[in-house]
Amino acid sequence: LAQGKRARALELTEELLALLPGEGNRRWRSIVQAFAATREMLDGSRDKAESWLAEFGAKLQNHNLLIREFEHYTLVRAWLLTEKWREAEQHLERLLHMTDKEDRVMSKVIGLNLSAMLHAKQGRAEQALAAVHRGLLLAEPHRYIRLYVDEGKPIADLLRHVADSRHLLGRRLVS
């Protein structure tokens, strides 16, 4: 993430996209486009979320979750920003099921963070905190700190509620 510098990360993704022309690089272009969109969505860009949904939303729903996992998480982020709760929740359920089945810990933590934010936005604090708790239990042994730092304020607000618990990672992230 360009060492925490989001603007620089976006510049780098534009440079990378320019180096990936043509049909042979379509898969890589898709990942880089999802990364760039995610960076903007993390800054709260509803416009980027809407344009991502318009360009990729329908196409992605028909693609394999495992192969296009990052793009699918970007799709969930777009639905969160545009307040399409049902779509986000249904897709997250599928993604979390896949991460369990494939034993993908980092992906599971990302999904649980998104699930926590979804529940929080819907006023379901208990479910949001449960998702954060589950994510921290998985993230702590692997020290997946960046997964929380990149999410910014929405996850930070939830982490404050668990910082006084036994989660060392949660306490470190809040301080």
mmCIF file with all atom_site columns, C-alpha atoms in Angstrom:
data_model
loop_
_atom_site.group_PDB
_atom_site.id
_atom_site.type_symbol
_atom_site.label_atom_id
_atom_site.label_alt_id
_atom_site.label_comp_id
_atom_site.label_asym_id
_atom_site.label_entity_id
_atom_site.label_seq_id
_atom_site.pdbx_PDB_ins_code
_atom_site.Cartn_x
_atom_site.Cartn_y
_atom_site.Cartn_z
_atom_site.occupancy
_atom_site.B_iso_or_equiv
_atom_site.pdbx_formal_charge
_atom_site.auth_seq_id
_atom_site.auth_comp_id
_atom_site.auth_asym_id
_atom_site.auth_atom_id
_atom_site.pdbx_PDB_model_num
ATOM 1   C CA . LEU A 1 1   ? 0.000   0.000   0.000   1.00 0.00 ? 1   LEU A CA 1
ATOM 2   C CA . ALA A 1 2   ? 2.919   2.346   -0.732  1.00 0.00 ? 2   ALA A CA 1
ATOM 3   C CA . GLN A 1 3   ? 3.797   2.314   2.979   1.00 0.00 ? 3   GLN A CA 1
ATOM 4   C CA . GLY A 1 4   ? 0.478   3.762   4.120   1.00 0.00 ? 4   GLY A CA 1
ATOM 5   C CA . LYS A 1 5   ? 0.305   6.517   1.478   1.00 0.00 ? 5   LYS A CA 1
ATOM 6   C CA . ARG A 1 6   ? -2.999  6.006   -0.292  1.00 0.00 ? 6   ARG A CA 1
ATOM 7   C CA . ALA A 1 7   ? -2.501  8.717   -2.912  1.00 0.00 ? 7   ALA A CA 1
ATOM 8   C CA . ARG A 1 8   ? 0.827   7.191   -3.922  1.00 0.00 ? 8   ARG A CA 1
ATOM 9   C CA . ALA A 1 9   ? -0.764  3.748   -4.028  1.00 0.00 ? 9   ALA A CA 1
ATOM 10  C CA . LEU A 1 10  ? -3.347  5.056   -6.505  1.00 0.00 ? 10  LEU A CA 1
ATOM 11  C CA . GLU A 1 11  ? -0.595  6.594   -8.660  1.00 0.00 ? 11  GLU A CA 1
ATOM 12  C CA . LEU A 1 12  ? 1.260   3.289   -8.687  1.00 0.00 ? 12  LEU A CA 1
ATOM 13  C CA . THR A 1 13  ? -1.861  1.379   -9.711  1.00 0.00 ? 13  THR A CA 1
ATOM 14  C CA . GLU A 1 14  ? -2.378  3.770   -12.637 1.00 0.00 ? 14  GLU A CA 1
ATOM 15  C CA . GLU A 1 15  ? 1.235   3.209   -13.696 1.00 0.00 ? 15  GLU A CA 1
ATOM 16  C CA . LEU A 1 16  ? 0.775   -0.541  -13.419 1.00 0.00 ? 16  LEU A CA 1
ATOM 17  C CA . LEU A 1 17  ? -2.432  -0.472  -15.482 1.00 0.00 ? 17  LEU A CA 1
ATOM 18  C CA . ALA A 1 18  ? -0.552  1.383   -18.226 1.00 0.00 ? 18  ALA A CA 1
ATOM 19  C CA . LEU A 1 19  ? 1.999   -1.459  -18.264 1.00 0.00 ? 19  LEU A CA 1
ATOM 20  C CA . LEU A 1 20  ? -0.723  -4.120  -18.647 1.00 0.00 ? 20  LEU A CA 1
ATOM 21  C CA . PRO A 1 21  ? -2.364  -3.459  -22.018 1.00 0.00 ? 21  PRO A CA 1
ATOM 22  C CA . GLY A 1 22  ? -4.150  -6.032  -24.086 1.00 0.00 ? 22  GLY A CA 1
ATOM 23  C CA . GLU A 1 23  ? -6.309  -9.077  -23.623 1.00 0.00 ? 23  GLU A CA 1
ATOM 24  C CA . GLY A 1 24  ? -3.472  -11.260 -22.318 1.00 0.00 ? 24  GLY A CA 1
ATOM 25  C CA . ASN A 1 25  ? -3.344  -9.208  -19.143 1.00 0.00 ? 25  ASN A CA 1
ATOM 26  C CA . ARG A 1 26  ? -7.088  -9.005  -18.525 1.00 0.00 ? 26  ARG A CA 1
ATOM 27  C CA . ARG A 1 27  ? -6.896  -10.994 -15.264 1.00 0.00 ? 27  ARG A CA 1
ATOM 28  C CA . TRP A 1 28  ? -4.114  -8.819  -13.838 1.00 0.00 ? 28  TRP A CA 1
ATOM 29  C CA . ARG A 1 29  ? -5.859  -5.645  -14.947 1.00 0.00 ? 29  ARG A CA 1
ATOM 30  C CA . SER A 1 30  ? -8.956  -6.772  -13.079 1.00 0.00 ? 30  SER A CA 1
ATOM 31  C CA . ILE A 1 31  ? -7.003  -7.255  -9.849  1.00 0.00 ? 31  ILE A CA 1
ATOM 32  C CA . VAL A 1 32  ? -5.237  -3.893  -10.164 1.00 0.00 ? 32  VAL A CA 1
ATOM 33  C CA . GLN A 1 33  ? -8.539  -2.136  -10.948 1.00 0.00 ? 33  GLN A CA 1
ATOM 34  C CA . ALA A 1 34  ? -10.102 -3.761  -7.880  1.00 0.00 ? 34  ALA A CA 1
ATOM 35  C CA . PHE A 1 35  ? -7.155  -2.640  -5.756  1.00 0.00 ? 35  PHE A CA 1
ATOM 36  C CA . ALA A 1 36  ? -7.467  0.954   -6.995  1.00 0.00 ? 36  ALA A CA 1
ATOM 37  C CA . ALA A 1 37  ? -11.224 0.945   -6.420  1.00 0.00 ? 37  ALA A CA 1
ATOM 38  C CA . THR A 1 38  ? -10.759 -0.478  -2.925  1.00 0.00 ? 38  THR A CA 1
ATOM 39  C CA . ARG A 1 39  ? -8.265  2.286   -2.059  1.00 0.00 ? 39  ARG A CA 1
ATOM 40  C CA . GLU A 1 40  ? -10.797 4.939   -3.084  1.00 0.00 ? 40  GLU A CA 1
ATOM 41  C CA . MET A 1 41  ? -13.651 3.177   -1.300  1.00 0.00 ? 41  MET A CA 1
ATOM 42  C CA . LEU A 1 42  ? -11.584 3.046   1.887   1.00 0.00 ? 42  LEU A CA 1
ATOM 43  C CA . ASP A 1 43  ? -11.532 6.842   1.649   1.00 0.00 ? 43  ASP A CA 1
ATOM 44  C CA . GLY A 1 44  ? -15.340 6.763   1.466   1.00 0.00 ? 44  GLY A CA 1
ATOM 45  C CA . SER A 1 45  ? -15.806 7.384   -2.257  1.00 0.00 ? 45  SER A CA 1
ATOM 46  C CA . ARG A 1 46  ? -19.428 6.502   -2.944  1.00 0.00 ? 46  ARG A CA 1
ATOM 47  C CA . ASP A 1 47  ? -18.906 7.603   -6.554  1.00 0.00 ? 47  ASP A CA 1
ATOM 48  C CA . LYS A 1 48  ? -16.174 4.979   -6.988  1.00 0.00 ? 48  LYS A CA 1
ATOM 49  C CA . ALA A 1 49  ? -18.435 2.363   -5.398  1.00 0.00 ? 49  ALA A CA 1
ATOM 50  C CA . GLU A 1 50  ? -21.255 3.190   -7.801  1.00 0.00 ? 50  GLU A CA 1
ATOM 51  C CA . SER A 1 51  ? -18.970 3.168   -10.846 1.00 0.00 ? 51  SER A CA 1
ATOM 52  C CA . TRP A 1 52  ? -17.413 -0.159  -9.722  1.00 0.00 ? 52  TRP A CA 1
ATOM 53  C CA . LEU A 1 53  ? -20.884 -1.679  -9.393  1.00 0.00 ? 53  LEU A CA 1
ATOM 54  C CA . ALA A 1 54  ? -21.920 -0.365  -12.803 1.00 0.00 ? 54  ALA A CA 1
ATOM 55  C CA . GLU A 1 55  ? -18.803 -1.669  -14.532 1.00 0.00 ? 55  GLU A CA 1
ATOM 56  C CA . PHE A 1 56  ? -18.087 -4.929  -12.694 1.00 0.00 ? 56  PHE A CA 1
ATOM 57  C CA . GLY A 1 57  ? -21.012 -5.803  -10.409 1.00 0.00 ? 57  GLY A CA 1
ATOM 58  C CA . ALA A 1 58  ? -23.093 -7.966  -12.711 1.00 0.00 ? 58  ALA A CA 1
ATOM 59  C CA . LYS A 1 59  ? -20.054 -9.591  -14.335 1.00 0.00 ? 59  LYS A CA 1
ATOM 60  C CA . LEU A 1 60  ? -18.461 -10.599 -11.050 1.00 0.00 ? 60  LEU A CA 1
ATOM 61  C CA . GLN A 1 61  ? -21.506 -12.324 -9.614  1.00 0.00 ? 61  GLN A CA 1
ATOM 62  C CA . ASN A 1 62  ? -21.059 -15.017 -12.250 1.00 0.00 ? 62  ASN A CA 1
ATOM 63  C CA . HIS A 1 63  ? -17.347 -15.597 -11.586 1.00 0.00 ? 63  HIS A CA 1
ATOM 64  C CA . ASN A 1 64  ? -15.757 -18.104 -9.255  1.00 0.00 ? 64  ASN A CA 1
ATOM 65  C CA . LEU A 1 65  ? -15.353 -16.709 -5.727  1.00 0.00 ? 65  LEU A CA 1
ATOM 66  C CA . LEU A 1 66  ? -11.996 -18.347 -5.134  1.00 0.00 ? 66  LEU A CA 1
ATOM 67  C CA . ILE A 1 67  ? -10.380 -17.235 -8.381  1.00 0.00 ? 67  ILE A CA 1
ATOM 68  C CA . ARG A 1 68  ? -11.650 -13.652 -8.165  1.00 0.00 ? 68  ARG A CA 1
ATOM 69  C CA . GLU A 1 69  ? -11.719 -13.335 -4.401  1.00 0.00 ? 69  GLU A CA 1
ATOM 70  C CA . PHE A 1 70  ? -10.225 -9.843  -4.164  1.00 0.00 ? 70  PHE A CA 1
ATOM 71  C CA . GLU A 1 71  ? -12.660 -8.489  -6.737  1.00 0.00 ? 71  GLU A CA 1
ATOM 72  C CA . HIS A 1 72  ? -15.534 -10.063 -4.831  1.00 0.00 ? 72  HIS A CA 1
ATOM 73  C CA . TYR A 1 73  ? -14.469 -8.340  -1.618  1.00 0.00 ? 73  TYR A CA 1
ATOM 74  C CA . THR A 1 74  ? -14.314 -5.098  -3.600  1.00 0.00 ? 74  THR A CA 1
ATOM 75  C CA . LEU A 1 75  ? -17.873 -5.780  -4.736  1.00 0.00 ? 75  LEU A CA 1
ATOM 76  C CA . VAL A 1 76  ? -18.975 -6.193  -1.096  1.00 0.00 ? 76  VAL A CA 1
ATOM 77  C CA . ARG A 1 77  ? -17.270 -2.888  -0.199  1.00 0.00 ? 77  ARG A CA 1
ATOM 78  C CA . ALA A 1 78  ? -19.154 -1.180  -3.014  1.00 0.00 ? 78  ALA A CA 1
ATOM 79  C CA . TRP A 1 79  ? -22.459 -2.542  -1.734  1.00 0.00 ? 79  TRP A CA 1
ATOM 80  C CA . LEU A 1 80  ? -21.601 -1.351  1.785   1.00 0.00 ? 80  LEU A CA 1
ATOM 81  C CA . LEU A 1 81  ? -20.892 2.179   0.570   1.00 0.00 ? 81  LEU A CA 1
ATOM 82  C CA . THR A 1 82  ? -24.082 2.266   -1.495  1.00 0.00 ? 82  THR A CA 1
ATOM 83  C CA . GLU A 1 83  ? -26.103 0.780   1.383   1.00 0.00 ? 83  GLU A CA 1
ATOM 84  C CA . LYS A 1 84  ? -27.161 -2.347  -0.485  1.00 0.00 ? 84  LYS A CA 1
ATOM 85  C CA . TRP A 1 85  ? -27.174 -4.369  2.712   1.00 0.00 ? 85  TRP A CA 1
ATOM 86  C CA . ARG A 1 86  ? -28.912 -7.494  1.467   1.00 0.00 ? 86  ARG A CA 1
ATOM 87  C CA . GLU A 1 87  ? -26.571 -7.952  -1.490  1.00 0.00 ? 87  GLU A CA 1
ATOM 88  C CA . ALA A 1 88  ? -23.516 -7.356  0.707   1.00 0.00 ? 88  ALA A CA 1
ATOM 89  C CA . GLU A 1 89  ? -24.699 -9.756  3.389   1.00 0.00 ? 89  GLU A CA 1
ATOM 90  C CA . GLN A 1 90  ? -25.585 -12.553 0.965   1.00 0.00 ? 90  GLN A CA 1
ATOM 91  C CA . HIS A 1 91  ? -22.300 -12.244 -0.885  1.00 0.00 ? 91  HIS A CA 1
ATOM 92  C CA . LEU A 1 92  ? -20.314 -12.109 2.362   1.00 0.00 ? 92  LEU A CA 1
ATOM 93  C CA . GLU A 1 93  ? -21.992 -15.308 3.524   1.00 0.00 ? 93  GLU A CA 1
ATOM 94  C CA . ARG A 1 94  ? -20.829 -17.033 0.338   1.00 0.00 ? 94  ARG A CA 1
ATOM 95  C CA . LEU A 1 95  ? -17.303 -15.620 0.660   1.00 0.00 ? 95  LEU A CA 1
ATOM 96  C CA . LEU A 1 96  ? -17.006 -16.607 4.331   1.00 0.00 ? 96  LEU A CA 1
ATOM 97  C CA . HIS A 1 97  ? -18.236 -20.107 3.540   1.00 0.00 ? 97  HIS A CA 1
ATOM 98  C CA . MET A 1 98  ? -15.579 -20.371 0.826   1.00 0.00 ? 98  MET A CA 1
ATOM 99  C CA . THR A 1 99  ? -12.830 -19.133 3.172   1.00 0.00 ? 99  THR A CA 1
ATOM 100 C CA . ASP A 1 100 ? -13.829 -21.764 5.735   1.00 0.00 ? 100 ASP A CA 1
ATOM 101 C CA . LYS A 1 101 ? -13.883 -24.511 3.145   1.00 0.00 ? 101 LYS A CA 1
ATOM 102 C CA . GLU A 1 102 ? -10.507 -23.488 1.677   1.00 0.00 ? 102 GLU A CA 1
ATOM 103 C CA . ASP A 1 103 ? -8.934  -22.639 5.078   1.00 0.00 ? 103 ASP A CA 1
ATOM 104 C CA . ARG A 1 104 ? -7.974  -19.124 3.951   1.00 0.00 ? 104 ARG A CA 1
ATOM 105 C CA . VAL A 1 105 ? -7.296  -17.330 7.230   1.00 0.00 ? 105 VAL A CA 1
ATOM 106 C CA . MET A 1 106 ? -6.364  -13.904 5.875   1.00 0.00 ? 106 MET A CA 1
ATOM 107 C CA . SER A 1 107 ? -9.390  -13.906 3.579   1.00 0.00 ? 107 SER A CA 1
ATOM 108 C CA . LYS A 1 108 ? -11.602 -14.955 6.478   1.00 0.00 ? 108 LYS A CA 1
ATOM 109 C CA . VAL A 1 109 ? -10.344 -12.009 8.555   1.00 0.00 ? 109 VAL A CA 1
ATOM 110 C CA . ILE A 1 110 ? -11.081 -9.605  5.686   1.00 0.00 ? 110 ILE A CA 1
ATOM 111 C CA . GLY A 1 111 ? -14.586 -11.059 5.381   1.00 0.00 ? 111 GLY A CA 1
ATOM 112 C CA . LEU A 1 112 ? -15.198 -10.841 9.122   1.00 0.00 ? 112 LEU A CA 1
ATOM 113 C CA . ASN A 1 113 ? -14.075 -7.202  9.141   1.00 0.00 ? 113 ASN A CA 1
ATOM 114 C CA . LEU A 1 114 ? -16.498 -6.407  6.335   1.00 0.00 ? 114 LEU A CA 1
ATOM 115 C CA . SER A 1 115 ? -19.211 -8.354  8.123   1.00 0.00 ? 115 SER A CA 1
ATOM 116 C CA . ALA A 1 116 ? -18.553 -6.372  11.311  1.00 0.00 ? 116 ALA A CA 1
ATOM 117 C CA . MET A 1 117 ? -18.834 -3.091  9.430   1.00 0.00 ? 117 MET A CA 1
ATOM 118 C CA . LEU A 1 118 ? -22.028 -4.243  7.720   1.00 0.00 ? 118 LEU A CA 1
ATOM 119 C CA . HIS A 1 119 ? -23.624 -5.137  11.053  1.00 0.00 ? 119 HIS A CA 1
ATOM 120 C CA . ALA A 1 120 ? -22.458 -1.867  12.616  1.00 0.00 ? 120 ALA A CA 1
ATOM 121 C CA . LYS A 1 121 ? -23.943 0.197   9.765   1.00 0.00 ? 121 LYS A CA 1
ATOM 122 C CA . GLN A 1 122 ? -27.244 -1.608  10.304  1.00 0.00 ? 122 GLN A CA 1
ATOM 123 C CA . GLY A 1 123 ? -27.214 -0.920  14.059  1.00 0.00 ? 123 GLY A CA 1
ATOM 124 C CA . ARG A 1 124 ? -26.534 -4.543  15.023  1.00 0.00 ? 124 ARG A CA 1
ATOM 125 C CA . ALA A 1 125 ? -23.751 -3.815  17.525  1.00 0.00 ? 125 ALA A CA 1
ATOM 126 C CA . GLU A 1 126 ? -23.714 -7.247  19.142  1.00 0.00 ? 126 GLU A CA 1
ATOM 127 C CA . GLN A 1 127 ? -23.236 -9.035  15.813  1.00 0.00 ? 127 GLN A CA 1
ATOM 128 C CA . ALA A 1 128 ? -20.627 -6.461  14.728  1.00 0.00 ? 128 ALA A CA 1
ATOM 129 C CA . LEU A 1 129 ? -18.565 -6.991  17.873  1.00 0.00 ? 129 LEU A CA 1
ATOM 130 C CA . ALA A 1 130 ? -18.868 -10.768 17.549  1.00 0.00 ? 130 ALA A CA 1
ATOM 131 C CA . ALA A 1 131 ? -17.456 -10.579 14.007  1.00 0.00 ? 131 ALA A CA 1
ATOM 132 C CA . VAL A 1 132 ? -14.570 -8.354  15.183  1.00 0.00 ? 132 VAL A CA 1
ATOM 133 C CA . HIS A 1 133 ? -13.890 -10.764 18.036  1.00 0.00 ? 133 HIS A CA 1
ATOM 134 C CA . ARG A 1 134 ? -13.784 -13.764 15.670  1.00 0.00 ? 134 ARG A CA 1
ATOM 135 C CA . GLY A 1 135 ? -11.530 -11.885 13.261  1.00 0.00 ? 135 GLY A CA 1
ATOM 136 C CA . LEU A 1 136 ? -9.099  -10.885 15.997  1.00 0.00 ? 136 LEU A CA 1
ATOM 137 C CA . LEU A 1 137 ? -8.868  -14.458 17.234  1.00 0.00 ? 137 LEU A CA 1
ATOM 138 C CA . LEU A 1 138 ? -7.821  -15.525 13.740  1.00 0.00 ? 138 LEU A CA 1
ATOM 139 C CA . ALA A 1 139 ? -5.600  -12.511 13.029  1.00 0.00 ? 139 ALA A CA 1
ATOM 140 C CA . GLU A 1 140 ? -3.587  -12.418 16.258  1.00 0.00 ? 140 GLU A CA 1
ATOM 141 C CA . PRO A 1 141 ? -1.390  -15.496 15.727  1.00 0.00 ? 141 PRO A CA 1
ATOM 142 C CA . HIS A 1 142 ? -0.510  -14.290 12.217  1.00 0.00 ? 142 HIS A CA 1
ATOM 143 C CA . ARG A 1 143 ? -0.130  -10.606 13.194  1.00 0.00 ? 143 ARG A CA 1
ATOM 144 C CA . TYR A 1 144 ? -2.455  -9.435  10.438  1.00 0.00 ? 144 TYR A CA 1
ATOM 145 C CA . ILE A 1 145 ? -2.325  -5.823  11.630  1.00 0.00 ? 145 ILE A CA 1
ATOM 146 C CA . ARG A 1 146 ? -2.471  -4.253  8.163   1.00 0.00 ? 146 ARG A CA 1
ATOM 147 C CA . LEU A 1 147 ? -5.932  -5.771  7.605   1.00 0.00 ? 147 LEU A CA 1
ATOM 148 C CA . TYR A 1 148 ? -7.220  -3.531  10.393  1.00 0.00 ? 148 TYR A CA 1
ATOM 149 C CA . VAL A 1 149 ? -5.111  -0.444  9.736   1.00 0.00 ? 149 VAL A CA 1
ATOM 150 C CA . ASP A 1 150 ? -6.238  -0.232  6.108   1.00 0.00 ? 150 ASP A CA 1
ATOM 151 C CA . GLU A 1 151 ? -9.925  -0.324  7.069   1.00 0.00 ? 151 GLU A CA 1
ATOM 152 C CA . GLY A 1 152 ? -9.601  2.995   8.891   1.00 0.00 ? 152 GLY A CA 1
ATOM 153 C CA . LYS A 1 153 ? -12.188 4.594   11.142  1.00 0.00 ? 153 LYS A CA 1
ATOM 154 C CA . PRO A 1 154 ? -15.095 2.150   10.749  1.00 0.00 ? 154 PRO A CA 1
ATOM 155 C CA . ILE A 1 155 ? -13.085 -0.783  12.088  1.00 0.00 ? 155 ILE A CA 1
ATOM 156 C CA . ALA A 1 156 ? -11.208 1.423   14.585  1.00 0.00 ? 156 ALA A CA 1
ATOM 157 C CA . ASP A 1 157 ? -14.522 2.375   16.186  1.00 0.00 ? 157 ASP A CA 1
ATOM 158 C CA . LEU A 1 158 ? -15.366 -1.305  16.630  1.00 0.00 ? 158 LEU A CA 1
ATOM 159 C CA . LEU A 1 159 ? -11.887 -2.142  17.915  1.00 0.00 ? 159 LEU A CA 1
ATOM 160 C CA . ARG A 1 160 ? -12.269 0.412   20.707  1.00 0.00 ? 160 ARG A CA 1
ATOM 161 C CA . HIS A 1 161 ? -15.059 -1.742  22.112  1.00 0.00 ? 161 HIS A CA 1
ATOM 162 C CA . VAL A 1 162 ? -12.869 -4.825  22.244  1.00 0.00 ? 162 VAL A CA 1
ATOM 163 C CA . ALA A 1 163 ? -9.595  -3.113  23.192  1.00 0.00 ? 163 ALA A CA 1
ATOM 164 C CA . ASP A 1 164 ? -10.163 -3.707  26.893  1.00 0.00 ? 164 ASP A CA 1
ATOM 165 C CA . SER A 1 165 ? -10.684 -7.415  26.306  1.00 0.00 ? 165 SER A CA 1
ATOM 166 C CA . ARG A 1 166 ? -8.055  -10.106 26.050  1.00 0.00 ? 166 ARG A CA 1
ATOM 167 C CA . HIS A 1 167 ? -7.203  -9.279  22.428  1.00 0.00 ? 167 HIS A CA 1
ATOM 168 C CA . LEU A 1 168 ? -3.619  -8.066  22.403  1.00 0.00 ? 168 LEU A CA 1
ATOM 169 C CA . LEU A 1 169 ? -3.884  -7.191  18.709  1.00 0.00 ? 169 LEU A CA 1
ATOM 170 C CA . GLY A 1 170 ? -7.012  -5.115  19.385  1.00 0.00 ? 170 GLY A CA 1
ATOM 171 C CA . ARG A 1 171 ? -5.256  -3.178  22.153  1.00 0.00 ? 171 ARG A CA 1
ATOM 172 C CA . ARG A 1 172 ? -2.226  -2.532  19.940  1.00 0.00 ? 172 ARG A CA 1
ATOM 173 C CA . LEU A 1 173 ? -4.340  -1.304  17.057  1.00 0.00 ? 173 LEU A CA 1
ATOM 174 C CA . VAL A 1 174 ? -6.297  1.152   19.177  1.00 0.00 ? 174 VAL A CA 1
ATOM 175 C CA . SER A 1 175 ? -3.230  2.614   20.878  1.00 0.00 ? 175 SER A CA 1
#
